[in-house]
mmCIF file of C-alpha atoms in Angstrom:
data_model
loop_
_atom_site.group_PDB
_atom_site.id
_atom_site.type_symbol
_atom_site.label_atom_id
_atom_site.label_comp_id
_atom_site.label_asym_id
_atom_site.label_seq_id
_atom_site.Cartn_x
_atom_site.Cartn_y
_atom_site.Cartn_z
ATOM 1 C CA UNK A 11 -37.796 10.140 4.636
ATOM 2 C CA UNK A 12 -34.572 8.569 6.360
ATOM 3 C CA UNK A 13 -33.867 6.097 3.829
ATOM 4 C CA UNK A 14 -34.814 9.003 0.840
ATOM 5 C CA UNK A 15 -32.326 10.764 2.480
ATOM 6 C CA UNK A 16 -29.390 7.983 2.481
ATOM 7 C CA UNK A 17 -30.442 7.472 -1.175
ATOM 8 C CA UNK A 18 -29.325 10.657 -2.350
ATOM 9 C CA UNK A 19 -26.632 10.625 -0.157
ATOM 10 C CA UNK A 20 -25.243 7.477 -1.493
ATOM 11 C CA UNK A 21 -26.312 8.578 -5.258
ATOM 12 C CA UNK A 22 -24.418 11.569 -4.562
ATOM 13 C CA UNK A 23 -21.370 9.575 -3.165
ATOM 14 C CA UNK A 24 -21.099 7.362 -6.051
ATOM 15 C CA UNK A 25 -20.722 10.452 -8.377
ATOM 16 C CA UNK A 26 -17.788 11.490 -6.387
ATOM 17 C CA UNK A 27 -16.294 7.523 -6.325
ATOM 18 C CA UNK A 28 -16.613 7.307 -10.321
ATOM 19 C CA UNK A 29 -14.776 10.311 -11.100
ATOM 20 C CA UNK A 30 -11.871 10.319 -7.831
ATOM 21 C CA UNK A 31 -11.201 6.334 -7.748
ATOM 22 C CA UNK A 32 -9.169 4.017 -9.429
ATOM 23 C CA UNK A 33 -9.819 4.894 -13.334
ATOM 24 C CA UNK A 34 -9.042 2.040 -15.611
ATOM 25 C CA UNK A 35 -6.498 3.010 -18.662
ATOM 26 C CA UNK A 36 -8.764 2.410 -21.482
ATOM 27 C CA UNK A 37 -12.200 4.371 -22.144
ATOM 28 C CA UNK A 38 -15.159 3.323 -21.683
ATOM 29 C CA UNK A 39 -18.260 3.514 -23.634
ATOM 30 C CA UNK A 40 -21.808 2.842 -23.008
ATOM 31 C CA UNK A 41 -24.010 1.286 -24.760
ATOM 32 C CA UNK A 42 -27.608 2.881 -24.848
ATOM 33 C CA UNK A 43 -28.969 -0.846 -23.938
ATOM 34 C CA UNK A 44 -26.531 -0.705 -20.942
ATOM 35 C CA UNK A 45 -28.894 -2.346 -17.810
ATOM 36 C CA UNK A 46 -26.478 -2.834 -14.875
ATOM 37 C CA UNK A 47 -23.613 -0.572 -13.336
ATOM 38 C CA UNK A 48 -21.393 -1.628 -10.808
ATOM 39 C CA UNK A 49 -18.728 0.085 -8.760
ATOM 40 C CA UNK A 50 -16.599 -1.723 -5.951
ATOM 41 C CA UNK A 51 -13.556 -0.926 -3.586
ATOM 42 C CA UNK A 52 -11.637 -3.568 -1.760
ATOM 43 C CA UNK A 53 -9.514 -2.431 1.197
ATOM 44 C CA UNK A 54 -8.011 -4.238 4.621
ATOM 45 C CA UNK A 55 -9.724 -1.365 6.630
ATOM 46 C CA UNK A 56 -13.444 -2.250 5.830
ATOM 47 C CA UNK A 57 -14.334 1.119 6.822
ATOM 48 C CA UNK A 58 -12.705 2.274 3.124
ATOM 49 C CA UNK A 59 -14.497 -0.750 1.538
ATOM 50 C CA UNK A 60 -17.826 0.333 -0.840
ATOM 51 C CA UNK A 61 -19.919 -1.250 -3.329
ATOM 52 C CA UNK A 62 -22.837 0.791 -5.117
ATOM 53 C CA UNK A 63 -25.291 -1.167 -8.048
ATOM 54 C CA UNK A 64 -27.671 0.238 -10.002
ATOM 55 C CA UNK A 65 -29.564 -1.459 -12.517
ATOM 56 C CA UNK A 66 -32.525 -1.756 -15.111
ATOM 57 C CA UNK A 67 -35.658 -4.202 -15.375
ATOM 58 C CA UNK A 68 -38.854 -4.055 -16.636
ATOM 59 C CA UNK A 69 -38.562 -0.474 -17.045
ATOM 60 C CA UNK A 70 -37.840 0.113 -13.816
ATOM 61 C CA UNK A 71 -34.248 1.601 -12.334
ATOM 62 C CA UNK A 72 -32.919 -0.168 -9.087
ATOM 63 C CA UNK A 73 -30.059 1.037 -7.111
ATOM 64 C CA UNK A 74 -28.319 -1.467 -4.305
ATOM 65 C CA UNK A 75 -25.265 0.103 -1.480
ATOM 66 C CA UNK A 76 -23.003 -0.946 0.882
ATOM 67 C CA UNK A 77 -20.560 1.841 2.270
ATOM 68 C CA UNK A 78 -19.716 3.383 5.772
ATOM 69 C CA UNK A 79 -20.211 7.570 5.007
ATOM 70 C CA UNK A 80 -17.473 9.313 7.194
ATOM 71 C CA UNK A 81 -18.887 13.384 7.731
ATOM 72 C CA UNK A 82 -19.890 15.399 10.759
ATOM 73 C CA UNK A 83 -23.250 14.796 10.665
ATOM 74 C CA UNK A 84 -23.190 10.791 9.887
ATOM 75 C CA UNK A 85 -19.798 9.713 11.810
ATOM 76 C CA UNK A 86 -18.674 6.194 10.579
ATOM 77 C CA UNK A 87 -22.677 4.893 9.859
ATOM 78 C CA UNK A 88 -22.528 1.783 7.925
ATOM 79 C CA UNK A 89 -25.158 1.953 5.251
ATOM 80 C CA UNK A 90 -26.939 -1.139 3.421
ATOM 81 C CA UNK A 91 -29.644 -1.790 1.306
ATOM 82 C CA UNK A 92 -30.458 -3.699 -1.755
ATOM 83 C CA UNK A 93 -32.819 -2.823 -4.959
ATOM 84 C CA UNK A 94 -34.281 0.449 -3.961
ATOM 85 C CA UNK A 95 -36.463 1.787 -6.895
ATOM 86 C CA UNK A 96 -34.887 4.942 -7.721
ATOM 87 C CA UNK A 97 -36.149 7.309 -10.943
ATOM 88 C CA UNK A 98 -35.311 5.987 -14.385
ATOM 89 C CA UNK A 99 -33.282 9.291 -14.628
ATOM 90 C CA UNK A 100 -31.051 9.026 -11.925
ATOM 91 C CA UNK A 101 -30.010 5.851 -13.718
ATOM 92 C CA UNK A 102 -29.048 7.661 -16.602
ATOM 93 C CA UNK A 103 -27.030 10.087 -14.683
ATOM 94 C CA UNK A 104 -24.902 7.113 -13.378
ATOM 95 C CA UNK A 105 -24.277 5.921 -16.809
ATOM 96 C CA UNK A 106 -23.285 9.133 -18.039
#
């Protein structure tokens, strides 16, 4: 239930990272064969560092995180985990 939890937390985080972070000047477009997304932030205080992956196989949606969340109830917890299954939807979500 923990790790559910930290899921939607993170899912929820990376919504917020597309649309506040560095934007690149020219538009995007996806492709409805797109199979991987990946979003990454660099920084010299590793606490502001983040790197979220979600991708396609078989099917099947994956999503991948490494992040420290920063809020009342999680304080500075340093979250990490690779190729969670996570609903084929959710994966569309990201890519839209």
């Amino acid at each position: 239930m923990k790790m559910k939890k930290s899921v939607v937390i993170l899912l929820c985080m990376l919504n917020i990272f597309l649309f506040n972070s560095c934007k690149d000047k020219n538009k995007s477009t996806f492709s409805p064969q797109l199979e991987y997304i990946s979003i990454s932030c660099n920084h010299s205080n590793y606490n502001y560092c983040y790197s979220f992956t979600a991708y396609t196989k078989d099917s099947k949606a994956y999503f991948s995180a490494d992040c420290t969340i920063e809020n009342f109830e999680l304080s500075g917890k340093h979250i990490e985990f690779e190729n969670k299954k996570i609903a084929y939807n959710e994966f569309l979500k990201i890519q839209n």
